Amino acid sequence: MMEPRAPKMTQCSPHSTARVGAYGEEVALRYLRSLGYAVRAMNERVAHDEIDIIAFDPAEKSLIFAEVKTRASFDQDFPPQLNLTPAKCACLRRSARAWVADHAYEGSYRIDLLCVAAGRVVEHIKEIAEICE
């Protein structure tokens, strides 16, 4: 006798989206570590916001606040960075400033975007201020 199957989750299901996002963050984490970055925190809550990854870039002696955008598969016409809206950019800036103030951090920092698709980082944009304008 066959056991009943759980219902399939659709691509738009929040559980599916959360799973893809968590997987993308793990891929991004491994990528940053492979570059020698020291990861300080993941999914750090700052007030009502969340910073995906906080890491230190030893080459540039800079703290990075990394936003991870993930797609299950790669599509040149719909890259992950398209989800970086002006509202999300404002949220990232606010979160980074709040974290710096809360931790009395006095060093340099930047906000990076890591685009994950098909199980790998397909683009790492350092200092996203220019694309958030």
PDB file of C-alpha atoms in Angstrom:
ATOM      1  CA  MET A   1       0.000   0.000   0.000  1.00  0.00           C
ATOM      2  CA  MET A   2       1.373   3.390  -1.000  1.00  0.00           C
ATOM      3  CA  GLU A   3       1.652   6.106   1.583  1.00  0.00           C
ATOM      4  CA  PRO A   4      -0.136   9.355   0.756  1.00  0.00           C
ATOM      5  CA  ARG A   5       2.143  12.043  -0.600  1.00  0.00           C
ATOM      6  CA  ALA A   6       2.356  15.505   0.813  1.00  0.00           C
ATOM      7  CA  PRO A   7       0.901  18.110  -1.522  1.00  0.00           C
ATOM      8  CA  LYS A   8       3.424  19.653  -3.894  1.00  0.00           C
ATOM      9  CA  MET A   9       4.411  23.206  -3.123  1.00  0.00           C
ATOM     10  CA  THR A  10       4.052  25.625  -5.978  1.00  0.00           C
ATOM     11  CA  GLN A  11       6.919  27.823  -7.101  1.00  0.00           C
ATOM     12  CA  CYS A  12       5.169  30.814  -5.500  1.00  0.00           C
ATOM     13  CA  SER A  13       4.621  29.155  -2.148  1.00  0.00           C
ATOM     14  CA  PRO A  14       6.214  31.109   0.723  1.00  0.00           C
ATOM     15  CA  HIS A  15       7.716  27.860   2.010  1.00  0.00           C
ATOM     16  CA  SER A  16       9.328  27.206  -1.367  1.00  0.00           C
ATOM     17  CA  THR A  17      10.554  30.804  -1.583  1.00  0.00           C
ATOM     18  CA  ALA A  18      11.990  30.629   1.940  1.00  0.00           C
ATOM     19  CA  ARG A  19      13.736  27.355   1.131  1.00  0.00           C
ATOM     20  CA  VAL A  20      15.295  28.800  -2.048  1.00  0.00           C
ATOM     21  CA  GLY A  21      16.370  31.899  -0.097  1.00  0.00           C
ATOM     22  CA  ALA A  22      17.954  29.878   2.714  1.00  0.00           C
ATOM     23  CA  TYR A  23      19.776  27.714   0.176  1.00  0.00           C
ATOM     24  CA  GLY A  24      21.057  30.842  -1.587  1.00  0.00           C
ATOM     25  CA  GLU A  25      22.342  32.247   1.697  1.00  0.00           C
ATOM     26  CA  GLU A  26      24.266  29.010   2.352  1.00  0.00           C
ATOM     27  CA  VAL A  27      25.790  29.166  -1.154  1.00  0.00           C
ATOM     28  CA  ALA A  28      26.739  32.826  -0.574  1.00  0.00           C
ATOM     29  CA  LEU A  29      28.219  31.981   2.828  1.00  0.00           C
ATOM     30  CA  ARG A  30      30.488  29.292   1.328  1.00  0.00           C
ATOM     31  CA  TYR A  31      31.486  31.700  -1.443  1.00  0.00           C
ATOM     32  CA  LEU A  32      32.463  34.473   0.996  1.00  0.00           C
ATOM     33  CA  ARG A  33      34.451  32.045   3.135  1.00  0.00           C
ATOM     34  CA  SER A  34      36.274  30.804   0.006  1.00  0.00           C
ATOM     35  CA  LEU A  35      37.398  34.415  -0.547  1.00  0.00           C
ATOM     36  CA  GLY A  36      38.776  34.554   2.994  1.00  0.00           C
ATOM     37  CA  TYR A  37      35.967  36.655   4.459  1.00  0.00           C
ATOM     38  CA  ALA A  38      35.318  36.136   8.172  1.00  0.00           C
ATOM     39  CA  VAL A  39      31.590  35.664   8.657  1.00  0.00           C
ATOM     40  CA  ARG A  40      30.318  37.392  11.784  1.00  0.00           C
ATOM     41  CA  ALA A  41      26.571  36.773  11.567  1.00  0.00           C
ATOM     42  CA  MET A  42      23.755  35.469   9.412  1.00  0.00           C
ATOM     43  CA  ASN A  43      20.162  36.651   9.393  1.00  0.00           C
ATOM     44  CA  GLU A  44      20.958  39.410  11.877  1.00  0.00           C
ATOM     45  CA  ARG A  45      17.863  41.239  13.091  1.00  0.00           C
ATOM     46  CA  VAL A  46      18.189  45.016  13.268  1.00  0.00           C
ATOM     47  CA  ALA A  47      14.956  46.590  14.512  1.00  0.00           C
ATOM     48  CA  HIS A  48      12.322  45.412  12.019  1.00  0.00           C
ATOM     49  CA  ASP A  49      14.856  44.552   9.321  1.00  0.00           C
ATOM     50  CA  GLU A  50      17.210  41.663   8.666  1.00  0.00           C
ATOM     51  CA  ILE A  51      20.728  41.591   7.270  1.00  0.00           C
ATOM     52  CA  ASP A  52      21.407  38.356   5.385  1.00  0.00           C
ATOM     53  CA  ILE A  53      25.146  38.098   6.092  1.00  0.00           C
ATOM     54  CA  ILE A  54      27.623  40.258   7.991  1.00  0.00           C
ATOM     55  CA  ALA A  55      31.253  39.476   7.193  1.00  0.00           C
ATOM     56  CA  PHE A  56      34.683  41.065   7.270  1.00  0.00           C
ATOM     57  CA  ASP A  57      36.663  41.464   4.042  1.00  0.00           C
ATOM     58  CA  PRO A  58      40.317  41.207   5.154  1.00  0.00           C
ATOM     59  CA  ALA A  59      41.707  42.349   1.795  1.00  0.00           C
ATOM     60  CA  GLU A  60      39.909  45.682   2.010  1.00  0.00           C
ATOM     61  CA  LYS A  61      39.736  45.769   5.816  1.00  0.00           C
ATOM     62  CA  SER A  62      36.039  46.471   5.567  1.00  0.00           C
ATOM     63  CA  LEU A  63      32.906  45.073   7.147  1.00  0.00           C
ATOM     64  CA  ILE A  64      30.319  44.007   4.600  1.00  0.00           C
ATOM     65  CA  PHE A  65      26.586  43.767   4.916  1.00  0.00           C
ATOM     66  CA  ALA A  66      25.607  41.270   2.236  1.00  0.00           C
ATOM     67  CA  GLU A  67      22.183  41.053   0.650  1.00  0.00           C
ATOM     68  CA  VAL A  68      21.593  37.717  -1.071  1.00  0.00           C
ATOM     69  CA  LYS A  69      19.176  37.447  -3.988  1.00  0.00           C
ATOM     70  CA  THR A  70      18.494  33.926  -5.203  1.00  0.00           C
ATOM     71  CA  ARG A  71      16.847  32.296  -8.178  1.00  0.00           C
ATOM     72  CA  ALA A  72      16.358  28.552  -8.424  1.00  0.00           C
ATOM     73  CA  SER A  73      17.690  28.666 -11.990  1.00  0.00           C
ATOM     74  CA  PHE A  74      19.601  31.208 -14.038  1.00  0.00           C
ATOM     75  CA  ASP A  75      17.731  33.290 -16.594  1.00  0.00           C
ATOM     76  CA  GLN A  76      19.609  36.173 -18.265  1.00  0.00           C
ATOM     77  CA  ASP A  77      16.333  38.002 -18.846  1.00  0.00           C
ATOM     78  CA  PHE A  78      15.423  37.859 -15.154  1.00  0.00           C
ATOM     79  CA  PRO A  79      18.618  38.086 -13.073  1.00  0.00           C
ATOM     80  CA  PRO A  80      18.407  37.977  -9.254  1.00  0.00           C
ATOM     81  CA  GLN A  81      19.407  41.640  -8.858  1.00  0.00           C
ATOM     82  CA  LEU A  82      16.100  42.730 -10.396  1.00  0.00           C
ATOM     83  CA  ASN A  83      14.603  42.109  -6.952  1.00  0.00           C
ATOM     84  CA  LEU A  84      16.773  44.887  -5.515  1.00  0.00           C
ATOM     85  CA  THR A  85      14.104  47.565  -5.400  1.00  0.00           C
ATOM     86  CA  PRO A  86      14.577  51.184  -4.245  1.00  0.00           C
ATOM     87  CA  ALA A  87      12.658  50.278  -1.072  1.00  0.00           C
ATOM     88  CA  LYS A  88      15.009  47.343  -0.407  1.00  0.00           C
ATOM     89  CA  CYS A  89      18.029  49.601  -1.010  1.00  0.00           C
ATOM     90  CA  ALA A  90      16.708  52.065   1.569  1.00  0.00           C
ATOM     91  CA  CYS A  91      16.111  49.214   4.003  1.00  0.00           C
ATOM     92  CA  LEU A  92      19.669  47.919   3.528  1.00  0.00           C
ATOM     93  CA  ARG A  93      21.172  51.358   4.146  1.00  0.00           C
ATOM     94  CA  ARG A  94      19.012  51.855   7.250  1.00  0.00           C
ATOM     95  CA  SER A  95      19.909  48.409   8.614  1.00  0.00           C
ATOM     96  CA  ALA A  96      23.645  48.865   8.048  1.00  0.00           C
ATOM     97  CA  ARG A  97      23.646  52.299   9.713  1.00  0.00           C
ATOM     98  CA  ALA A  98      21.653  50.965  12.671  1.00  0.00           C
ATOM     99  CA  TRP A  99      23.967  47.966  13.123  1.00  0.00           C
ATOM    100  CA  VAL A 100      27.053  50.221  12.992  1.00  0.00           C
ATOM    101  CA  ALA A 101      25.524  52.549  15.608  1.00  0.00           C
ATOM    102  CA  ASP A 102      24.309  49.706  17.858  1.00  0.00           C
ATOM    103  CA  HIS A 103      27.748  48.063  17.871  1.00  0.00           C
ATOM    104  CA  ALA A 104      29.785  51.296  18.032  1.00  0.00           C
ATOM    105  CA  TYR A 105      31.658  50.082  14.946  1.00  0.00           C
ATOM    106  CA  GLU A 106      34.132  52.703  13.745  1.00  0.00           C
ATOM    107  CA  GLY A 107      35.734  50.994  10.743  1.00  0.00           C
ATOM    108  CA  SER A 108      34.818  51.123   7.085  1.00  0.00           C
ATOM    109  CA  TYR A 109      31.861  49.190   5.756  1.00  0.00           C
ATOM    110  CA  ARG A 110      29.927  48.629   2.569  1.00  0.00           C
ATOM    111  CA  ILE A 111      26.797  46.901   1.325  1.00  0.00           C
ATOM    112  CA  ASP A 112      27.328  44.118  -1.222  1.00  0.00           C
ATOM    113  CA  LEU A 113      24.869  42.180  -3.350  1.00  0.00           C
ATOM    114  CA  LEU A 114      25.403  38.474  -3.938  1.00  0.00           C
ATOM    115  CA  CYS A 115      23.330  37.019  -6.761  1.00  0.00           C
ATOM    116  CA  VAL A 116      22.855  33.265  -6.542  1.00  0.00           C
ATOM    117  CA  ALA A 117      21.377  31.121  -9.290  1.00  0.00           C
ATOM    118  CA  ALA A 118      21.644  27.470 -10.234  1.00  0.00           C
ATOM    119  CA  GLY A 119      23.547  26.695  -7.019  1.00  0.00           C
ATOM    120  CA  ARG A 120      26.377  29.212  -7.400  1.00  0.00           C
ATOM    121  CA  VAL A 121      27.155  32.892  -6.952  1.00  0.00           C
ATOM    122  CA  VAL A 122      26.711  34.294 -10.454  1.00  0.00           C
ATOM    123  CA  GLU A 123      27.518  37.873  -9.505  1.00  0.00           C
ATOM    124  CA  HIS A 124      29.073  39.681  -6.539  1.00  0.00           C
ATOM    125  CA  ILE A 125      28.505  43.410  -6.700  1.00  0.00           C
ATOM    126  CA  LYS A 126      30.619  45.267  -4.166  1.00  0.00           C
ATOM    127  CA  GLU A 127      29.243  48.525  -2.797  1.00  0.00           C
ATOM    128  CA  ILE A 128      25.784  48.604  -4.301  1.00  0.00           C
ATOM    129  CA  ALA A 129      25.251  52.328  -3.726  1.00  0.00           C
ATOM    130  CA  GLU A 130      25.665  52.981  -7.442  1.00  0.00           C
ATOM    131  CA  ILE A 131      22.945  50.541  -8.510  1.00  0.00           C
ATOM    132  CA  CYS A 132      20.632  51.765  -5.767  1.00  0.00           C
ATOM    133  CA  GLU A 133      20.591  55.324  -7.105  1.00  0.00           C
TER     134      GLU A 133
END
